[in-house]
CSV table of C-alpha atoms in Angstrom, one decimal:
chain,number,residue,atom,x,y,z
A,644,UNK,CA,21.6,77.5,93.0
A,645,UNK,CA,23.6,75.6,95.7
A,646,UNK,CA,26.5,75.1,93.3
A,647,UNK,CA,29.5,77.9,93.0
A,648,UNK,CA,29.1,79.7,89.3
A,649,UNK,CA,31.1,78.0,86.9
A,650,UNK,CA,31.1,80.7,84.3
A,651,UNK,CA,32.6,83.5,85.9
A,652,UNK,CA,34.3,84.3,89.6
A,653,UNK,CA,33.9,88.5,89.0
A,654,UNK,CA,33.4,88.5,92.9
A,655,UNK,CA,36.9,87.4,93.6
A,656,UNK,CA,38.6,90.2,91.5
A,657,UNK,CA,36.5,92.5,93.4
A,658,UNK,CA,38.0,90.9,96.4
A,659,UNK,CA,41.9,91.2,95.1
A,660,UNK,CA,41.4,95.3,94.8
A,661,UNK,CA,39.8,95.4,97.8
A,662,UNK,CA,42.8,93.4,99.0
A,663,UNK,CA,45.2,95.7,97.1
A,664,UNK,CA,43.4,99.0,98.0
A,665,UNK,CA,44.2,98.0,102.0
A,666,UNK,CA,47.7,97.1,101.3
A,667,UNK,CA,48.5,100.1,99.4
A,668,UNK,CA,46.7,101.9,102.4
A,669,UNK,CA,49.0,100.5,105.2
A,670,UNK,CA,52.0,100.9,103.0
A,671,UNK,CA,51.4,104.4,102.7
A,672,UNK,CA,50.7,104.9,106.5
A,673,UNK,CA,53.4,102.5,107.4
A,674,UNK,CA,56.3,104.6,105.5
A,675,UNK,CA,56.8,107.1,108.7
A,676,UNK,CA,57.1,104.7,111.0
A,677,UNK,CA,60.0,102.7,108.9
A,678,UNK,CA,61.3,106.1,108.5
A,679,UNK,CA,61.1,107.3,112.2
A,680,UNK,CA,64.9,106.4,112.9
A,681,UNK,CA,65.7,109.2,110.3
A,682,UNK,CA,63.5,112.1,110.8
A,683,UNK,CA,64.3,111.5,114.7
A,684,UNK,CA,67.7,112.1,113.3
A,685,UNK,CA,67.2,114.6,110.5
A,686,UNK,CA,64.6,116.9,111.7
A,687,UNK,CA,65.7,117.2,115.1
A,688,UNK,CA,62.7,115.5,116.7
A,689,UNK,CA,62.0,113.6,120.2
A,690,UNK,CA,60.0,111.0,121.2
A,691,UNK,CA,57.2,113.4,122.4
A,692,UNK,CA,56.7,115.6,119.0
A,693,UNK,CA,57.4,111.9,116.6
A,694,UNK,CA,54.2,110.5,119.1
A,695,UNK,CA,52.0,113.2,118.1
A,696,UNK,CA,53.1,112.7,114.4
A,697,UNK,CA,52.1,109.6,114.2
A,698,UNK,CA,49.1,109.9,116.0
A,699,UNK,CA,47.6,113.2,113.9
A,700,UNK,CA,46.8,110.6,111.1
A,701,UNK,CA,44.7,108.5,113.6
A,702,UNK,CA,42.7,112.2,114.6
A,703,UNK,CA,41.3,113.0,110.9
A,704,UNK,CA,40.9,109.3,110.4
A,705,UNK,CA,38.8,108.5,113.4
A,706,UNK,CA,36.8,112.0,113.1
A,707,UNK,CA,36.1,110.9,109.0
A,708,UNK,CA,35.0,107.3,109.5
A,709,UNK,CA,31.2,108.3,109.8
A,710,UNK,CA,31.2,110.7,107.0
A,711,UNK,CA,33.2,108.7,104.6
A,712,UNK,CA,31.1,105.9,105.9
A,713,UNK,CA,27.5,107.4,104.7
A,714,UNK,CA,29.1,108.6,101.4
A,715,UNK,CA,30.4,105.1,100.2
A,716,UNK,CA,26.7,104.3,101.7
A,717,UNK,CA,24.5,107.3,100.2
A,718,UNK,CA,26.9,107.6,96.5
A,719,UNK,CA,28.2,103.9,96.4
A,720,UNK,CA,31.3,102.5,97.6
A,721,UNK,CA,32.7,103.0,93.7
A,722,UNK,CA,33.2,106.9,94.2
A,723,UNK,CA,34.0,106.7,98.0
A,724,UNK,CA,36.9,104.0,97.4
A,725,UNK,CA,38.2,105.5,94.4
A,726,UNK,CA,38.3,109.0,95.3
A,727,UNK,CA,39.9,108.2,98.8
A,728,UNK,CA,43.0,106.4,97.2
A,729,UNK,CA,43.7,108.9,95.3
A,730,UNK,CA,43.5,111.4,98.4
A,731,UNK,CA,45.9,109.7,99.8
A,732,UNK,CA,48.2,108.5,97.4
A,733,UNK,CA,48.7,112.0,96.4
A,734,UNK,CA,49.2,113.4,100.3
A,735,UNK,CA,52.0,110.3,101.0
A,736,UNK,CA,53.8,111.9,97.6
A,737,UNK,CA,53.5,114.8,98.9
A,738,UNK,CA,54.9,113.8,102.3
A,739,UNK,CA,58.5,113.8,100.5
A,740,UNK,CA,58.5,117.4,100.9
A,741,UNK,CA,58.2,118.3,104.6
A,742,UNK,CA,60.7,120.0,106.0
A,743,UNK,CA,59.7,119.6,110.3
A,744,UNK,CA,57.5,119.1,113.1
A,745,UNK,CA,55.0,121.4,111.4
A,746,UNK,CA,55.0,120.0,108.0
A,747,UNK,CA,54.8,116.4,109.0
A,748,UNK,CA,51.9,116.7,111.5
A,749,UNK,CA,49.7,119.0,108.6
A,750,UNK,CA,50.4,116.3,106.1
A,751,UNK,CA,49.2,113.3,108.2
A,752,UNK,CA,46.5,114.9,108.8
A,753,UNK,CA,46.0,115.0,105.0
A,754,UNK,CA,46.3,110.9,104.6
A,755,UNK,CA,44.0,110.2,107.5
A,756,UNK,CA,41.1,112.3,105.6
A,757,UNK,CA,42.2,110.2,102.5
A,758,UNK,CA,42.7,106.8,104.4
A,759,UNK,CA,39.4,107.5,106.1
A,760,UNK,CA,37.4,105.8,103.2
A,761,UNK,CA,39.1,102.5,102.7
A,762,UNK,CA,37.5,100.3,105.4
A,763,UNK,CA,34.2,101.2,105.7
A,764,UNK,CA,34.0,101.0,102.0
A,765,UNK,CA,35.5,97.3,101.8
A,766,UNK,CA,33.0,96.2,104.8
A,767,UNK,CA,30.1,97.7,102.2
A,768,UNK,CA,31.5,96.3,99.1
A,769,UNK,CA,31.5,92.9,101.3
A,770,UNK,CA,28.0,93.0,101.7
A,771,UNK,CA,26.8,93.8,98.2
A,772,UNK,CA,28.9,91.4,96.1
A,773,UNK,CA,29.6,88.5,98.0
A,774,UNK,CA,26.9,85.9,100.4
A,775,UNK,CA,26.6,85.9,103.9
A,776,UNK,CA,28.3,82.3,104.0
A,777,UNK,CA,31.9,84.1,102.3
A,778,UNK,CA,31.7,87.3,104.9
A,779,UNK,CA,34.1,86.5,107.5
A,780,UNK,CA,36.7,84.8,104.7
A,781,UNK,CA,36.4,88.3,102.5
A,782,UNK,CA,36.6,90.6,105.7
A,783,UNK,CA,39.7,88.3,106.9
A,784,UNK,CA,41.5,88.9,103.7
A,785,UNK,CA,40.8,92.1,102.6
A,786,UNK,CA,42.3,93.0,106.2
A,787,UNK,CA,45.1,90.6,106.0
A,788,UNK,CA,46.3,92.9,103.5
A,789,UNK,CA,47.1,95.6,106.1
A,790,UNK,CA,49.8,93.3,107.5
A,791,UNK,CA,50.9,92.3,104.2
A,792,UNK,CA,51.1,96.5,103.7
A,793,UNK,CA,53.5,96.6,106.8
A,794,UNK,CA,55.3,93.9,106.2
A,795,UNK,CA,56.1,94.6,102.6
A,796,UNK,CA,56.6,97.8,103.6
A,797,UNK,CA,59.2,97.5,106.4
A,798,UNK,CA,61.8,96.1,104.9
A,799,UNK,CA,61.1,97.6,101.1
A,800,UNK,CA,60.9,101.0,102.7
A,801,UNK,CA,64.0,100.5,104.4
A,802,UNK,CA,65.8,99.3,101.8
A,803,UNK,CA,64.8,102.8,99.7
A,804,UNK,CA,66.0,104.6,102.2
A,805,UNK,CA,69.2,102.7,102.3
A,806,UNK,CA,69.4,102.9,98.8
A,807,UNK,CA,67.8,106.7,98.1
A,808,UNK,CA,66.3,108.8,100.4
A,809,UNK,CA,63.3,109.4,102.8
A,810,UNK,CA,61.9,112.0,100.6
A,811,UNK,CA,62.0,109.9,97.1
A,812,UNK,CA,60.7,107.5,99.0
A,813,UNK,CA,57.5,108.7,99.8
A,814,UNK,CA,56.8,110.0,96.6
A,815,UNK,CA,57.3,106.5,94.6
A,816,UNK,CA,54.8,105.0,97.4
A,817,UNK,CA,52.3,106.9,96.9
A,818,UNK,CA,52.4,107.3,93.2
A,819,UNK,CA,51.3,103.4,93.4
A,820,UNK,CA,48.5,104.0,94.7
A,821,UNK,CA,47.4,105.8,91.3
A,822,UNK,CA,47.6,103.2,89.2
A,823,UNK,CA,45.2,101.2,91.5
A,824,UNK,CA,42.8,104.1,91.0
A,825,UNK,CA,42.9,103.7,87.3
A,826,UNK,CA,42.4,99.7,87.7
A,827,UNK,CA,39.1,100.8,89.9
A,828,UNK,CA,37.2,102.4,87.8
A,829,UNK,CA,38.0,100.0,84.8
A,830,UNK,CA,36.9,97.1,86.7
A,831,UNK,CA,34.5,97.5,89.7
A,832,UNK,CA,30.8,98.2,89.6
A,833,UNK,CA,28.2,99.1,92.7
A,834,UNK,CA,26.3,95.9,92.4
A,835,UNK,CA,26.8,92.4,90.9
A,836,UNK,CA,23.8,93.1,88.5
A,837,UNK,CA,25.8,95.6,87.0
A,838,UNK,CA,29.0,94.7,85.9
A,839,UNK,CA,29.4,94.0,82.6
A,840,UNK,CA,31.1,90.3,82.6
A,841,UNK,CA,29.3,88.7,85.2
A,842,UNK,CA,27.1,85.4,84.7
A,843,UNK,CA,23.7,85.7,85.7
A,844,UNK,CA,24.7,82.4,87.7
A,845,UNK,CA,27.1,84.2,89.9
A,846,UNK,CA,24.8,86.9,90.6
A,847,UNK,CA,22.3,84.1,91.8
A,848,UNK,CA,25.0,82.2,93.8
A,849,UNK,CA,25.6,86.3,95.7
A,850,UNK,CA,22.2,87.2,96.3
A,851,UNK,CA,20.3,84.3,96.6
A,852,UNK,CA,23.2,83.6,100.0
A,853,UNK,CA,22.0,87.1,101.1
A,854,UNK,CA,19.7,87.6,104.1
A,855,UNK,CA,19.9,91.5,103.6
A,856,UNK,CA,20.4,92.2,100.3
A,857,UNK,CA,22.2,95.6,100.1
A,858,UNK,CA,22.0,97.8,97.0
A,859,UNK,CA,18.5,98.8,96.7
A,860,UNK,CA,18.7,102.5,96.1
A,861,UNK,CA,15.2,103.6,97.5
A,862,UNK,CA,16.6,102.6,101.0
A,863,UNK,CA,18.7,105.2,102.8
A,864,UNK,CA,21.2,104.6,104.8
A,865,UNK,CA,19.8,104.6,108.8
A,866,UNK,CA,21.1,108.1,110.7
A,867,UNK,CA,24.3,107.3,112.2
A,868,UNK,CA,22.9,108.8,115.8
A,869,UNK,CA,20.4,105.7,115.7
A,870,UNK,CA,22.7,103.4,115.6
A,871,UNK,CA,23.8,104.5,119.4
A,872,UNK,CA,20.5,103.0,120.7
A,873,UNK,CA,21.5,99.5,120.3
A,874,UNK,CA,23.9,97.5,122.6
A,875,UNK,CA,25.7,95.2,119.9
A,876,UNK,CA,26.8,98.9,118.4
A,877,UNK,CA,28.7,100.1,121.1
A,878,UNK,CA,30.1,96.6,121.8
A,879,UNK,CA,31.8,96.0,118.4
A,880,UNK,CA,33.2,99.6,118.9
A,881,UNK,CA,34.6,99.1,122.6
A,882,UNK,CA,35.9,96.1,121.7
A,883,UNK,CA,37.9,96.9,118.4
A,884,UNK,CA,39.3,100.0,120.5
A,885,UNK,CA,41.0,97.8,122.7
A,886,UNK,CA,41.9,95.6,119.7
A,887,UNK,CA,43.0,98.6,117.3
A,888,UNK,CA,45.3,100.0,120.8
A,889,UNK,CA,47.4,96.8,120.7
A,890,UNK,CA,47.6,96.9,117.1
A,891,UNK,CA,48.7,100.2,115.5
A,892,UNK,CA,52.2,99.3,118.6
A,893,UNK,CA,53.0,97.2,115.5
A,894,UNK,CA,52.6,100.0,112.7
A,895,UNK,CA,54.0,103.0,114.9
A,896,UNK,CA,56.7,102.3,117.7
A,897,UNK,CA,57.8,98.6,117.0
A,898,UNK,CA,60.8,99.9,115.1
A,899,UNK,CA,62.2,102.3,117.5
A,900,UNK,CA,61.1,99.4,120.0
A,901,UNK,CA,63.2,97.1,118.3
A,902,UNK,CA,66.2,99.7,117.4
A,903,UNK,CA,66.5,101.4,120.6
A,904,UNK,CA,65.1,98.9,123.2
A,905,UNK,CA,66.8,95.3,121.8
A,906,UNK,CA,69.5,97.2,119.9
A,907,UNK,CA,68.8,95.7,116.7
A,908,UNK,CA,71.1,97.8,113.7
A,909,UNK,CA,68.6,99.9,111.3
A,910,UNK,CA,68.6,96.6,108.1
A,911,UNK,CA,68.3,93.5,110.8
A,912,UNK,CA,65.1,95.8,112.3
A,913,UNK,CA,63.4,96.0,109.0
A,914,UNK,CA,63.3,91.9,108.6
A,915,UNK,CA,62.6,91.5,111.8
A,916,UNK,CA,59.5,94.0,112.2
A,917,UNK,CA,57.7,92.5,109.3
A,918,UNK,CA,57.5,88.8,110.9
A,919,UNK,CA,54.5,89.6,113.5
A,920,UNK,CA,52.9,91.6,110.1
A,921,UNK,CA,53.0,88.4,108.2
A,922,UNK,CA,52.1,85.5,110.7
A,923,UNK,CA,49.2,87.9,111.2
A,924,UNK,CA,48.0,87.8,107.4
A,925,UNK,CA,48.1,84.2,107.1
A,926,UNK,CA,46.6,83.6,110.8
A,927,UNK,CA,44.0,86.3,109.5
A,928,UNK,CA,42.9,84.5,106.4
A,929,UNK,CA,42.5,81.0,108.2
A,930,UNK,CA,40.7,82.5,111.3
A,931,UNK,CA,38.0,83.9,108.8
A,932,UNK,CA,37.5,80.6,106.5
A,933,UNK,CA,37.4,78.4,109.4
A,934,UNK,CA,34.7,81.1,111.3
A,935,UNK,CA,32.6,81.0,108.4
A,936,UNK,CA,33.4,77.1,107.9
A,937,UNK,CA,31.8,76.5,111.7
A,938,UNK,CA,29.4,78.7,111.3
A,939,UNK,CA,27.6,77.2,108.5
A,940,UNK,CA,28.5,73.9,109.4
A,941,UNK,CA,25.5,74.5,112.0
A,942,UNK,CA,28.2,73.7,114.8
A,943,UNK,CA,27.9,76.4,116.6
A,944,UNK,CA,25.8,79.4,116.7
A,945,UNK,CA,26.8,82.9,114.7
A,946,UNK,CA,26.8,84.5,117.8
A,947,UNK,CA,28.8,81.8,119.8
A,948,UNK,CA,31.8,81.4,116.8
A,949,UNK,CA,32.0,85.3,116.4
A,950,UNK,CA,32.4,85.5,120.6
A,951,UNK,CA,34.3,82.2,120.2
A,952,UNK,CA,37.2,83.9,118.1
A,953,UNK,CA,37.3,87.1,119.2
A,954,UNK,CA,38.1,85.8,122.5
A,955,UNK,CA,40.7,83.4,121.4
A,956,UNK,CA,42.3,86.2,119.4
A,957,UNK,CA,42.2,88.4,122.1
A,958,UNK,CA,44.2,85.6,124.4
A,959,UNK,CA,46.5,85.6,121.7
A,960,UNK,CA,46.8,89.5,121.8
A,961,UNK,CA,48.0,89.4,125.8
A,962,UNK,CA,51.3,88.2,125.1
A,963,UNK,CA,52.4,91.4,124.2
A,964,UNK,CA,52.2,91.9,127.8
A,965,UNK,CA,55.0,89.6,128.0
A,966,UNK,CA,57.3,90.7,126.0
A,967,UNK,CA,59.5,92.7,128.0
A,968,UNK,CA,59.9,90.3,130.5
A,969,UNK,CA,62.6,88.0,128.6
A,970,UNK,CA,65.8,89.0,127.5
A,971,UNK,CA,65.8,86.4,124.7
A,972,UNK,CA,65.6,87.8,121.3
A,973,UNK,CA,63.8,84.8,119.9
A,974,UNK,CA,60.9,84.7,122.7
A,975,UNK,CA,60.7,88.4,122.1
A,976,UNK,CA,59.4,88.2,118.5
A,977,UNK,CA,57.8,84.9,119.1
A,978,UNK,CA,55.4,86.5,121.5
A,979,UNK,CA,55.3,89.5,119.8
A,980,UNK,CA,54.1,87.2,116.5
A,981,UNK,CA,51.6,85.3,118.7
A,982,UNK,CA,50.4,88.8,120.1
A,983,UNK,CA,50.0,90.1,116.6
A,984,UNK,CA,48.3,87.0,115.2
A,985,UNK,CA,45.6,87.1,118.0
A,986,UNK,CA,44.9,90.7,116.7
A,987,UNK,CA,44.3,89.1,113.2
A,988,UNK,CA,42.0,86.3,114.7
A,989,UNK,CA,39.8,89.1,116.4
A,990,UNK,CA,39.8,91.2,113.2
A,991,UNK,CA,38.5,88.9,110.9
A,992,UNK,CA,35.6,88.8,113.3
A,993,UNK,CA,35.3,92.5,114.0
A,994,UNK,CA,35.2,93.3,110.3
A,995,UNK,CA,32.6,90.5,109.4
A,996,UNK,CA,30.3,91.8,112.0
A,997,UNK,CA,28.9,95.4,110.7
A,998,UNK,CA,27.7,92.9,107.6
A,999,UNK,CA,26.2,90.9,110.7
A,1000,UNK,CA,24.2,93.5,112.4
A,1001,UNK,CA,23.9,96.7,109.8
A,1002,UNK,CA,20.3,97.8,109.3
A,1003,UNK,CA,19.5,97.3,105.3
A,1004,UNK,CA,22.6,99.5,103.1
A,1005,UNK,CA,23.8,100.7,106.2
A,1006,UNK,CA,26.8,98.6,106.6
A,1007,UNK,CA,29.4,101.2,105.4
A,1008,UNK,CA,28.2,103.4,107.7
A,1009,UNK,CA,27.9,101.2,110.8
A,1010,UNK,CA,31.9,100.1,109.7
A,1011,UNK,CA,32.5,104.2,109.9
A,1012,UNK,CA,31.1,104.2,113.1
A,1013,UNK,CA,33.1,101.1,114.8
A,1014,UNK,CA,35.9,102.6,113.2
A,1015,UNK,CA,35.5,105.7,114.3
A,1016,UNK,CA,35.7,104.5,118.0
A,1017,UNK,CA,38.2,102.1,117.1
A,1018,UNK,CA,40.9,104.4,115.8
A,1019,UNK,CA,40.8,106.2,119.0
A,1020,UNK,CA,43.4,103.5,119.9
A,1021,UNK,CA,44.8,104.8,117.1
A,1022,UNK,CA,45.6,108.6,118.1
A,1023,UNK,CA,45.9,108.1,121.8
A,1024,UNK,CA,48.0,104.6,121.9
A,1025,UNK,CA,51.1,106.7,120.1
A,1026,UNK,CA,51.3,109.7,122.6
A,1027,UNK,CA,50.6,107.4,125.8
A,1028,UNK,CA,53.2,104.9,124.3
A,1029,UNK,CA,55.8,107.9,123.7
A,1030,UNK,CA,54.9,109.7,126.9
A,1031,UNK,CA,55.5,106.6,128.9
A,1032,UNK,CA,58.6,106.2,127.2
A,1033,UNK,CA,60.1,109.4,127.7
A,1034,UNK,CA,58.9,108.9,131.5
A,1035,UNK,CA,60.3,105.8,132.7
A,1036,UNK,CA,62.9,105.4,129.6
A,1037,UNK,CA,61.9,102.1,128.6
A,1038,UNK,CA,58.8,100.4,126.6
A,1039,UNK,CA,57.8,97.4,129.4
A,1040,UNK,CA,55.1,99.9,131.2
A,1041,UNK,CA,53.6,100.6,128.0
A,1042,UNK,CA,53.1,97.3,126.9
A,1043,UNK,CA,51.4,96.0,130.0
A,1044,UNK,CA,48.9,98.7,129.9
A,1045,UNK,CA,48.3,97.5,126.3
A,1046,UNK,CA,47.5,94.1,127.7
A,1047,UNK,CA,45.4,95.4,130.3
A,1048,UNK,CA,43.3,96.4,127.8
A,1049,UNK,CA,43.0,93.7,125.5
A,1050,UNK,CA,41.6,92.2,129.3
A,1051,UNK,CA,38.7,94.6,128.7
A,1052,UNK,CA,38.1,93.4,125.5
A,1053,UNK,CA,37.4,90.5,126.2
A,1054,UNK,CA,35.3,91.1,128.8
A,1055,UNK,CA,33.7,93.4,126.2
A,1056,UNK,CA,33.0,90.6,123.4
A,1057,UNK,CA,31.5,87.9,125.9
A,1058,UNK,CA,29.5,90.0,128.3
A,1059,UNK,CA,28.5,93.4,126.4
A,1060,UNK,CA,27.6,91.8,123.0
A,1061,UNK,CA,24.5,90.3,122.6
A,1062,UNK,CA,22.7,88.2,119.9
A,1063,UNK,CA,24.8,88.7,116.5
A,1064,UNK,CA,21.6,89.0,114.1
A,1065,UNK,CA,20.4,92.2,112.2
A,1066,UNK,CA,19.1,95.3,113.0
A,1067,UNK,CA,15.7,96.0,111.7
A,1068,UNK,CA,13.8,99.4,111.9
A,1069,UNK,CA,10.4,100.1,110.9
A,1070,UNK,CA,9.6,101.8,107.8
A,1071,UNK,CA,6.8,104.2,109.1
A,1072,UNK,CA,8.3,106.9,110.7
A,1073,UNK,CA,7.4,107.9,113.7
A,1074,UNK,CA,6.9,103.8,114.9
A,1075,UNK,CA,9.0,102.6,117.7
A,1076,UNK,CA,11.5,100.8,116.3
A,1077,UNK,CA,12.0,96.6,116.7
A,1078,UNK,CA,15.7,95.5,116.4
A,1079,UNK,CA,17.8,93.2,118.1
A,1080,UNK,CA,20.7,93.5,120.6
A,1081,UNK,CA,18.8,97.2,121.6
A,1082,UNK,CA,20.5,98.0,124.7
């Protein structure tokens, strides 16, 4: 059973929708921020009202992580996944038609309920169909796919725009994201029992690597409010905060950055925004093989290479801090590559770890519930980035406060997390409960 399955590799088409359902997702959030230049322009907006735009789809995002979480969790990840690309792909069409401050801020509201779905659904999809030995290499790619997302995106998107309009724009975006529906439900099943092609070989190779093997439908999901009791919980979701804060600069005001701060013209911006978006994807990719490579080399501990590259990531992640100290165009997007990269390395980490820890078909849920913290980077990191802006007229402050953070991160992954194993809770009810990492 120690031998990969020869007859089929089902598992790795799983792992390219997964991988196309993220990428569509960050194109689709991604096309404001290419756009930002124009509805500044257009719609008569300042920095103040385009911060809270872009930070209303982080609001019904975070709030929705939990809920859309325990449904993938509770219904199967087939439904949640499937129904929340079409949410969105529907509410990024329908994003062509807004006419103002208004109109904008409802509708990203609409593709964060949609958007809600797509992670912790791919971190329960990882646990069900592939073995614990592949976790960090399919969390590291199916996220790598958000950078691909915005770096396709930035230059495509600008090019559109250049060619079309904003508004046509957004409606062929998200009318991509229906034909990946369609591919869904023709190819995916809940569990690698049931699909239709799959060698009984494979499904031994996946379960028999499995220490919790997900899927079982007579075991609910554990109440999201128990998860709270247990230190590892509230590290992984203090931690990716301070992760997701530096991060979503990239996705949000790294045009306008680059446009209004460097004075880069609107076309050179669009190439030039999309480098940190794909160093990150590779770096992504090879951070999670080579986690799970030392891991089950028996070199180090899973606790000690999790810590290990998170906290090299998040070193990586403080040059953003540097940034605005050089007046060299070159240093400026190297260190903002390097800065984005270390995000990558800490992500592959962070999304490997709710398969780590999660309590038995729980793992959707405890991905909701990181998330949910996590994104709070999300819809603050936008308005305290534009209000700092609008104070002091210039983007330096704002970055070294996103660096300070990524300082508490770190702090966060070595000193708050404990032991990376499993948590268990009895079945009797009423029993206290034995777990690890229980703060």
């Amino acid at each position: 059973m120690n031998t990969i399955a020869t007859k089929t590799r089902i598992r790795w088409w799983v792992a390219g929708l997964m991988w196309l359902a993220i990428a569509i997702n960050y194109i689709d959030r991604t096309v404001l921020s290419a756009a930002a230049p124009h509805l500044i322009k257009e719609l008569s907006l300042n920095a103040e009202m385009m911060g809270f735009i872009m930070a209303a789809f982080f609001w019904s995002y975070s709030l929705l992580q939990i809920p859309a979480g325990w449904f993938a969790d509770r219904f199967g990840q087939k439904k949640g996944l499937g129904l929340a690309v079409a949410w969105w792909s529907i509410a990024t069409s329908i994003m062509g038609l807004a006419t103002g401050f208004k109109s904008l801020l409802a509708l990203r509201l609409a593709l964060g309920v949609g958007e809600a779905a797509a992670y912790p659904s791919n971190a329960g999809i990882t646990a069900r169909w592939f073995p614990d030995k592949e976790r960090a290499t399919v969390s590291g790619l199916f996220d790598s796919a958000s950078k691909f997302g915005g770096a396709v995106a930035m230059p495509l998107i600008v090019w559109m725009i250049y060619m079309f309009d904003w508004r046509l724009t957004f409606m062929i975006i998200g009318a991509i994201g229906l034909v990946w529906v369609i591919a869904w439900y023709a190819i995916y099943a809940e569990n690698p029992e049931d699909h239709k092609r799959i060698s009984p070989q494979e499904v031994s190779y996946i379960r028999d690597g499995q220490v919790q093997k997900h899927g079982d439908k007579s075991v609910l999901p554990m109440k999201w409010y128990k998860l709270l009791r247990y230190r590892n919980i509230w590290a992984m979701c203090l931690g990716f905060f301070t992760i997701n804060y530096t991060s979503y600069f990239f996705i949000t005001w790294l045009p306008t950055y680059l446009v209004q701060e460097k004075g880069m013209d609107f076309i050179k911006m669009g190439m030039v925004a999309a480098l940190p978006l794909i160093c990150g994807m590779v770096i992504e990719v090879i951070a999670g093989w080579a986690s799970d490579r030392v891991v089950h080399s028996g070199r180090l501990s899973l606790t000690a290479t999790r810590k290990l590259f998170l906290t090299i990531g998040l070193l990586m992640a403080l040059c953003i801090g540097f940034a605005p100290f050089t007046d060299s165009m070159f240093m400026t997007v190297l260190l903002l590559c390097v800065a984005k990269s270390g995000t990558t390395v800490a992500a592959s980490q962070v999304w490997a770890l709710p398969g780590d820890v999660a309590p038995k078909n729980s793992v959707s849920i405890v991905a909701g519930l990181q998330n949910t913290v996590s994104n709070l980077g999300g819809a603050i990191g936008p308005i305290v980035t534009g209000a700092i802006v609008a104070a002091t007229g210039s983007f330096t402050f704002a970055l070294v406060f996103s660096a300070a953070l990524v300082v508490l991160g770190i702090v966060n992954y070595l000193f708050l997390m404990g032991k990376v194993e499993p948590i268990v809770e009895d079945v009797p009810a009423g029993t206290q409960q034995v777990s690890v990492g229980r703060a």
